[in-house]
Short mmCIF file of C-alpha atoms in Angstrom, two decimals:
data_model
loop_
_atom_site.label_atom_id
_atom_site.label_comp_id
_atom_site.label_asym_id
_atom_site.label_seq_id
_atom_site.Cartn_x
_atom_site.Cartn_y
_atom_site.Cartn_z
CA UNK A 1 51.28 23.72 16.60
CA UNK A 2 52.91 26.06 19.08
CA UNK A 3 56.15 27.68 18.00
CA UNK A 4 58.78 26.88 20.63
CA UNK A 5 62.36 27.89 21.32
CA UNK A 6 64.78 26.24 23.73
CA UNK A 7 67.24 28.04 25.99
CA UNK A 8 70.17 25.78 26.83
CA UNK A 9 71.77 23.06 24.72
CA UNK A 10 73.50 20.99 27.37
CA UNK A 11 72.75 17.34 28.22
CA UNK A 12 69.09 17.89 29.14
CA UNK A 13 68.62 20.68 26.62
CA UNK A 14 69.48 18.31 23.78
CA UNK A 15 66.87 15.84 25.06
CA UNK A 16 64.26 18.61 25.07
CA UNK A 17 65.27 19.71 21.59
CA UNK A 18 64.86 16.17 20.22
CA UNK A 19 61.47 15.61 21.86
CA UNK A 20 60.09 18.99 20.84
CA UNK A 21 61.30 18.42 17.29
CA UNK A 22 59.44 15.08 17.21
CA UNK A 23 56.26 16.34 18.90
CA UNK A 24 53.10 17.03 16.88
CA UNK A 25 52.20 19.70 19.46
CA UNK A 26 55.17 21.94 18.72
CA UNK A 27 57.02 23.58 15.86
CA UNK A 28 60.65 23.84 17.00
CA UNK A 29 61.96 27.19 15.79
CA UNK A 30 65.45 26.90 17.27
CA UNK A 31 67.59 27.32 20.34
CA UNK A 32 69.95 29.70 22.09
CA UNK A 33 72.98 28.84 24.22
CA UNK A 34 75.76 31.26 25.22
CA UNK A 35 78.37 28.61 24.41
CA UNK A 36 78.79 29.37 20.73
CA UNK A 37 81.15 26.46 20.08
CA UNK A 38 78.76 23.89 21.56
CA UNK A 39 75.79 25.52 19.84
CA UNK A 40 77.40 25.30 16.43
CA UNK A 41 78.20 21.65 17.07
CA UNK A 42 74.61 20.86 18.10
CA UNK A 43 73.18 22.77 15.14
CA UNK A 44 75.48 20.99 12.70
CA UNK A 45 74.91 17.52 14.20
CA UNK A 46 71.12 17.65 14.58
CA UNK A 47 70.03 20.35 12.15
CA UNK A 48 68.36 22.63 14.69
CA UNK A 49 68.42 26.37 14.04
CA UNK A 50 70.86 28.21 16.31
CA UNK A 51 70.06 31.79 17.33
CA UNK A 52 73.02 33.83 18.53
CA UNK A 53 70.69 36.32 20.24
CA UNK A 54 68.19 35.40 22.96
CA UNK A 55 65.75 38.19 22.08
CA UNK A 56 65.68 37.20 18.42
CA UNK A 57 64.64 33.67 19.36
CA UNK A 58 62.00 34.79 21.88
CA UNK A 59 60.44 37.15 19.32
CA UNK A 60 59.87 34.21 16.95
CA UNK A 61 58.09 31.81 19.34
CA UNK A 62 54.96 31.29 21.46
CA UNK A 63 56.67 29.15 24.11
CA UNK A 64 60.13 29.37 25.69
CA UNK A 65 61.56 26.15 27.13
CA UNK A 66 64.20 27.06 29.75
CA UNK A 67 66.80 24.32 30.24
CA UNK A 68 69.62 26.49 31.54
CA UNK A 69 71.51 26.43 34.88
CA UNK A 70 69.24 27.34 37.81
CA UNK A 71 71.00 30.66 38.40
CA UNK A 72 69.68 31.98 35.08
CA UNK A 73 66.10 30.64 35.32
CA UNK A 74 64.68 33.86 36.74
CA UNK A 75 66.16 36.27 34.19
CA UNK A 76 65.25 34.00 31.27
CA UNK A 77 61.66 33.44 32.44
CA UNK A 78 61.16 37.12 33.33
CA UNK A 79 62.31 38.25 29.88
CA UNK A 80 60.14 35.66 28.12
CA UNK A 81 56.95 36.31 30.10
CA UNK A 82 57.31 40.08 29.80
CA UNK A 83 57.35 39.49 26.03
CA UNK A 84 54.05 37.60 26.44
CA UNK A 85 55.54 34.12 26.01
CA UNK A 86 54.52 30.99 27.88
CA UNK A 87 57.41 29.36 29.75
CA UNK A 88 58.40 25.83 30.67
CA UNK A 89 61.15 25.94 33.32
CA UNK A 90 63.27 23.00 34.39
CA UNK A 91 63.33 22.35 38.15
CA UNK A 92 64.02 23.99 40.49
CA UNK A 93 61.93 26.94 39.35
CA UNK A 94 64.50 29.56 40.44
CA UNK A 95 67.50 30.03 42.69
CA UNK A 96 65.65 31.98 45.40
CA UNK A 97 62.12 32.11 46.74
CA UNK A 98 61.90 35.87 46.08
CA UNK A 99 62.66 35.21 42.41
CA UNK A 100 59.95 32.53 42.27
CA UNK A 101 57.38 34.87 43.85
CA UNK A 102 58.27 37.58 41.35
CA UNK A 103 57.73 35.13 38.46
CA UNK A 104 54.25 34.38 39.82
CA UNK A 105 53.46 38.08 39.71
CA UNK A 106 54.83 38.48 36.18
CA UNK A 107 52.91 35.39 35.01
CA UNK A 108 49.65 36.84 36.29
CA UNK A 109 50.37 40.36 35.03
CA UNK A 110 51.11 39.17 31.49
CA UNK A 111 48.34 36.54 31.33
CA UNK A 112 50.72 33.74 30.29
CA UNK A 113 51.14 30.18 31.51
CA UNK A 114 54.13 28.53 33.15
CA UNK A 115 55.03 24.97 34.06
CA UNK A 116 57.93 23.59 36.10
CA UNK A 117 59.75 20.43 35.03
CA UNK A 118 59.02 18.21 38.03
CA UNK A 119 59.15 15.17 35.79
CA UNK A 120 58.31 12.51 38.41
CA UNK A 121 54.69 13.65 38.29
CA UNK A 122 54.66 12.04 34.85
CA UNK A 123 56.49 8.87 35.90
CA UNK A 124 54.36 5.88 34.78
CA UNK A 125 54.78 4.09 38.11
CA UNK A 126 53.51 7.09 40.05
CA UNK A 127 50.78 7.65 37.49
CA UNK A 128 49.52 4.10 38.03
CA UNK A 129 48.85 4.68 41.74
CA UNK A 130 48.53 8.42 42.42
CA UNK A 131 44.72 8.19 42.52
CA UNK A 132 45.01 5.45 45.16
CA UNK A 133 47.09 7.62 47.49
CA UNK A 134 44.51 9.24 49.77
CA UNK A 135 45.30 10.97 53.06
CA UNK A 136 48.71 9.33 53.67
CA UNK A 137 49.89 9.75 57.26
CA UNK A 138 53.47 8.51 56.91
CA UNK A 139 55.68 8.73 53.83
CA UNK A 140 59.21 7.48 53.36
CA UNK A 141 61.36 8.22 50.31
CA UNK A 142 64.83 7.16 49.21
CA UNK A 143 66.42 8.76 46.15
CA UNK A 144 69.99 7.54 45.74
CA UNK A 145 72.23 8.10 42.74
CA UNK A 146 75.72 7.18 41.70
CA UNK A 147 78.12 10.11 41.73
CA UNK A 148 78.02 12.36 38.69
CA UNK A 149 79.88 15.70 38.65
CA UNK A 150 76.99 17.25 36.69
CA UNK A 151 74.66 18.94 39.16
CA UNK A 152 77.06 19.12 42.10
CA UNK A 153 77.07 22.92 41.94
CA UNK A 154 73.89 22.79 44.04
CA UNK A 155 73.04 20.85 47.24
CA UNK A 156 71.60 17.36 46.77
CA UNK A 157 68.28 18.72 48.06
CA UNK A 158 67.86 20.90 44.95
CA UNK A 159 69.43 18.31 42.67
CA UNK A 160 67.54 15.18 43.74
CA UNK A 161 65.35 15.50 46.85
CA UNK A 162 63.20 18.23 45.31
CA UNK A 163 61.60 15.58 43.07
CA UNK A 164 60.22 13.81 46.14
CA UNK A 165 59.30 17.07 47.84
CA UNK A 166 57.09 17.97 44.87
CA UNK A 167 55.44 14.54 44.75
CA UNK A 168 54.78 14.59 48.50
CA UNK A 169 53.27 18.10 48.42
CA UNK A 170 51.01 17.00 45.54
CA UNK A 171 49.47 14.12 47.54
CA UNK A 172 49.44 15.42 51.12
CA UNK A 173 47.51 18.63 50.52
CA UNK A 174 48.39 20.22 53.87
CA UNK A 175 50.60 23.06 55.07
CA UNK A 176 54.08 22.28 56.37
CA UNK A 177 54.29 22.60 60.16
CA UNK A 178 57.89 21.72 61.00
CA UNK A 179 61.10 20.63 59.27
CA UNK A 180 64.19 18.96 60.74
CA UNK A 181 67.08 18.02 58.49
CA UNK A 182 70.76 17.20 58.27
CA UNK A 183 73.17 17.19 55.34
CA UNK A 184 76.77 16.13 54.81
CA UNK A 185 79.29 17.21 52.17
CA UNK A 186 81.41 14.19 51.26
CA UNK A 187 82.89 14.97 47.84
CA UNK A 188 81.33 18.26 46.80
CA UNK A 189 81.41 21.68 48.44
CA UNK A 190 77.64 21.42 48.94
CA UNK A 191 75.85 18.54 50.76
CA UNK A 192 75.95 15.21 48.90
CA UNK A 193 73.65 13.31 51.25
CA UNK A 194 70.70 14.65 53.18
CA UNK A 195 67.82 13.51 55.34
CA UNK A 196 64.73 15.55 56.17
CA UNK A 197 61.69 15.00 58.36
CA UNK A 198 58.69 17.09 57.36
CA UNK A 199 55.68 17.36 59.66
CA UNK A 200 52.42 18.63 58.18
CA UNK A 201 49.52 20.42 59.87
CA UNK A 202 47.21 17.43 59.24
CA UNK A 203 49.52 15.09 61.17
CA UNK A 204 51.25 13.48 58.19
CA UNK A 205 55.00 12.92 58.56
CA UNK A 206 57.40 12.46 55.64
CA UNK A 207 60.94 11.17 56.00
CA UNK A 208 63.12 11.87 52.95
CA UNK A 209 66.63 10.67 52.16
CA UNK A 210 68.65 11.73 49.13
CA UNK A 211 72.22 10.88 48.18
CA UNK A 212 74.38 11.37 45.09
CA UNK A 213 77.26 9.25 46.35
CA UNK A 214 75.53 5.87 46.36
CA UNK A 215 76.93 2.70 44.81
CA UNK A 216 73.57 2.01 43.18
CA UNK A 217 70.54 3.95 41.99
CA UNK A 218 67.32 3.87 43.99
CA UNK A 219 64.13 5.92 43.60
CA UNK A 220 61.55 4.53 46.00
CA UNK A 221 58.68 6.05 47.94
CA UNK A 222 56.31 4.37 50.38
CA UNK A 223 52.95 5.79 51.40
CA UNK A 224 51.14 4.53 54.50
CA UNK A 225 47.48 5.36 54.95
CA UNK A 226 44.37 3.93 56.57
CA UNK A 227 43.97 0.32 55.41
CA UNK A 228 46.61 0.60 52.69
CA UNK A 229 50.34 0.64 52.01
CA UNK A 230 51.55 1.80 48.60
CA UNK A 231 55.10 1.31 47.40
CA UNK A 232 56.29 3.18 44.32
CA UNK A 233 59.58 2.41 42.63
CA UNK A 234 60.10 5.32 40.26
CA UNK A 235 62.23 2.97 38.20
CA UNK A 236 58.80 1.62 37.18
CA UNK A 237 57.50 -0.89 39.70
CA UNK A 238 54.53 -0.50 42.02
CA UNK A 239 52.95 -2.52 44.79
CA UNK A 240 49.67 -1.79 46.53
CA UNK A 241 48.91 -3.68 49.72
CA UNK A 242 45.41 -3.14 51.07
CA UNK A 243 43.41 -4.36 54.05
CA UNK A 244 39.68 -4.97 54.38
CA UNK A 245 37.44 -6.67 56.91
CA UNK A 246 38.11 -10.38 56.81
CA UNK A 247 35.29 -12.69 55.64
CA UNK A 248 33.52 -14.84 58.22
CA UNK A 249 35.12 -17.92 56.68
CA UNK A 250 38.50 -17.04 55.14
CA UNK A 251 39.65 -18.91 52.07
CA UNK A 252 42.49 -21.38 52.29
CA UNK A 253 45.00 -18.90 50.84
CA UNK A 254 43.61 -15.68 52.37
CA UNK A 255 46.06 -13.66 54.47
CA UNK A 256 44.32 -12.56 57.67
CA UNK A 257 45.66 -10.49 60.57
CA UNK A 258 43.99 -10.04 63.94
CA UNK A 259 44.64 -7.02 66.16
CA UNK A 260 44.61 -6.81 69.95
CA UNK A 261 40.89 -5.99 69.94
CA UNK A 262 40.10 -9.15 68.01
CA UNK A 263 39.31 -7.36 64.73
CA UNK A 264 40.33 -9.39 61.71
CA UNK A 265 41.63 -7.83 58.51
CA UNK A 266 42.34 -9.54 55.22
CA UNK A 267 45.43 -8.48 53.29
CA UNK A 268 45.23 -8.39 49.52
CA UNK A 269 47.51 -7.15 46.78
CA UNK A 270 46.96 -5.03 43.70
CA UNK A 271 49.33 -4.71 40.79
CA UNK A 272 48.21 -1.68 38.76
CA UNK A 273 49.11 -1.65 35.10
CA UNK A 274 52.07 0.60 34.30
CA UNK A 275 51.77 2.25 30.91
CA UNK A 276 55.12 2.93 29.33
CA UNK A 277 55.72 6.55 28.42
CA UNK A 278 58.39 9.18 27.97
CA UNK A 279 57.88 11.39 31.01
CA UNK A 280 59.73 14.41 29.59
CA UNK A 281 57.73 14.21 26.36
CA UNK A 282 54.50 13.97 28.36
CA UNK A 283 55.26 16.99 30.54
CA UNK A 284 56.07 19.10 27.48
CA UNK A 285 52.98 17.99 25.57
CA UNK A 286 50.58 18.42 28.50
CA UNK A 287 51.89 21.97 28.76
CA UNK A 288 50.95 22.52 25.13
CA UNK A 289 47.47 21.16 25.89
CA UNK A 290 47.14 23.54 28.85
CA UNK A 291 48.02 26.49 26.61
CA UNK A 292 45.72 25.46 23.77
CA UNK A 293 42.80 24.60 26.09
CA UNK A 294 43.42 27.50 28.50
CA UNK A 295 43.58 25.00 31.37
CA UNK A 296 45.84 24.71 34.40
CA UNK A 297 49.27 23.11 33.78
CA UNK A 298 50.00 19.88 35.68
CA UNK A 299 52.84 21.49 37.65
CA UNK A 300 52.18 25.21 38.01
CA UNK A 301 54.73 27.89 38.83
CA UNK A 302 53.03 28.18 42.23
CA UNK A 303 53.57 24.48 42.92
CA UNK A 304 57.17 24.77 41.76
CA UNK A 305 57.57 27.69 44.17
CA UNK A 306 56.13 25.65 47.04
CA UNK A 307 58.57 22.80 46.37
CA UNK A 308 61.46 25.29 46.27
CA UNK A 309 60.27 26.87 49.54
CA UNK A 310 60.37 23.51 51.35
CA UNK A 311 63.74 22.61 49.77
CA UNK A 312 65.28 25.89 50.93
CA UNK A 313 63.87 25.40 54.44
CA UNK A 314 65.56 21.99 54.52
CA UNK A 315 68.87 23.48 53.39
CA UNK A 316 68.68 26.30 55.93
CA UNK A 317 68.07 23.81 58.74
CA UNK A 318 71.46 22.17 57.96
CA UNK A 319 73.13 25.11 59.67
CA UNK A 320 71.13 24.73 62.87
#
């Protein structure tokens, strides 16, 4: 069991504390949060050990789980890795790209591992179809959320859209060529709704929409590729529509389309099995496996940096 300490005891921090405490992969040593009053309340309510000094906690653990506001990610991760600790960092990896690049250097210099909390990679709906997504050429995503004051200190791109950016980068496998985007501040001081069009070097185009002022929640992505259309509802539904050459004599209930050249294609549906899981628990435990097996984490600090890079390019294009 890896000894782990958590930085941050807010809403998400408490979820991490509970899951780490339950996990057979970890031995939860305790947590640190600068809000002493909240920390004492959490320690008293759940029985976790509260450290009033960040260095004291780091010195006692193998892994530091950083669930603090984004502005402090860099300093927390830098301190932990320079002490030789592995780090799990909630998304986005850091506040600036320079900070992210510096963490990559520190990770390599200290021979430690890092993982970024892009939790949708562990979503069971995405997991059921990710191996079927091959060379998509058009992607459309909608991530809409009801308004919640928590998280509005950053643009909706870093709050919500970055989930889809990471997923898209993981399946496209090509360099970004061009980005066009627009964002509007409706309630917050930073944009609450945004749309981005990302063009990749291989010809793939992704159209992303994110909003935190919706009347209902939606987390859908659609992937279009040669002979297949894959729809992923990250609220745990998937649909795979495929096409193949139609048989000489179609069955009575076969769906067949004919193009202008006279080629006939049969449409058929797949419904992959979705295995229920706790995505946050899975991302934390796969990180433990990567440390113990000396293997590559599912979402590396480099991948987290790439997602941040694209997100910041989207934000900067709002001003143009």
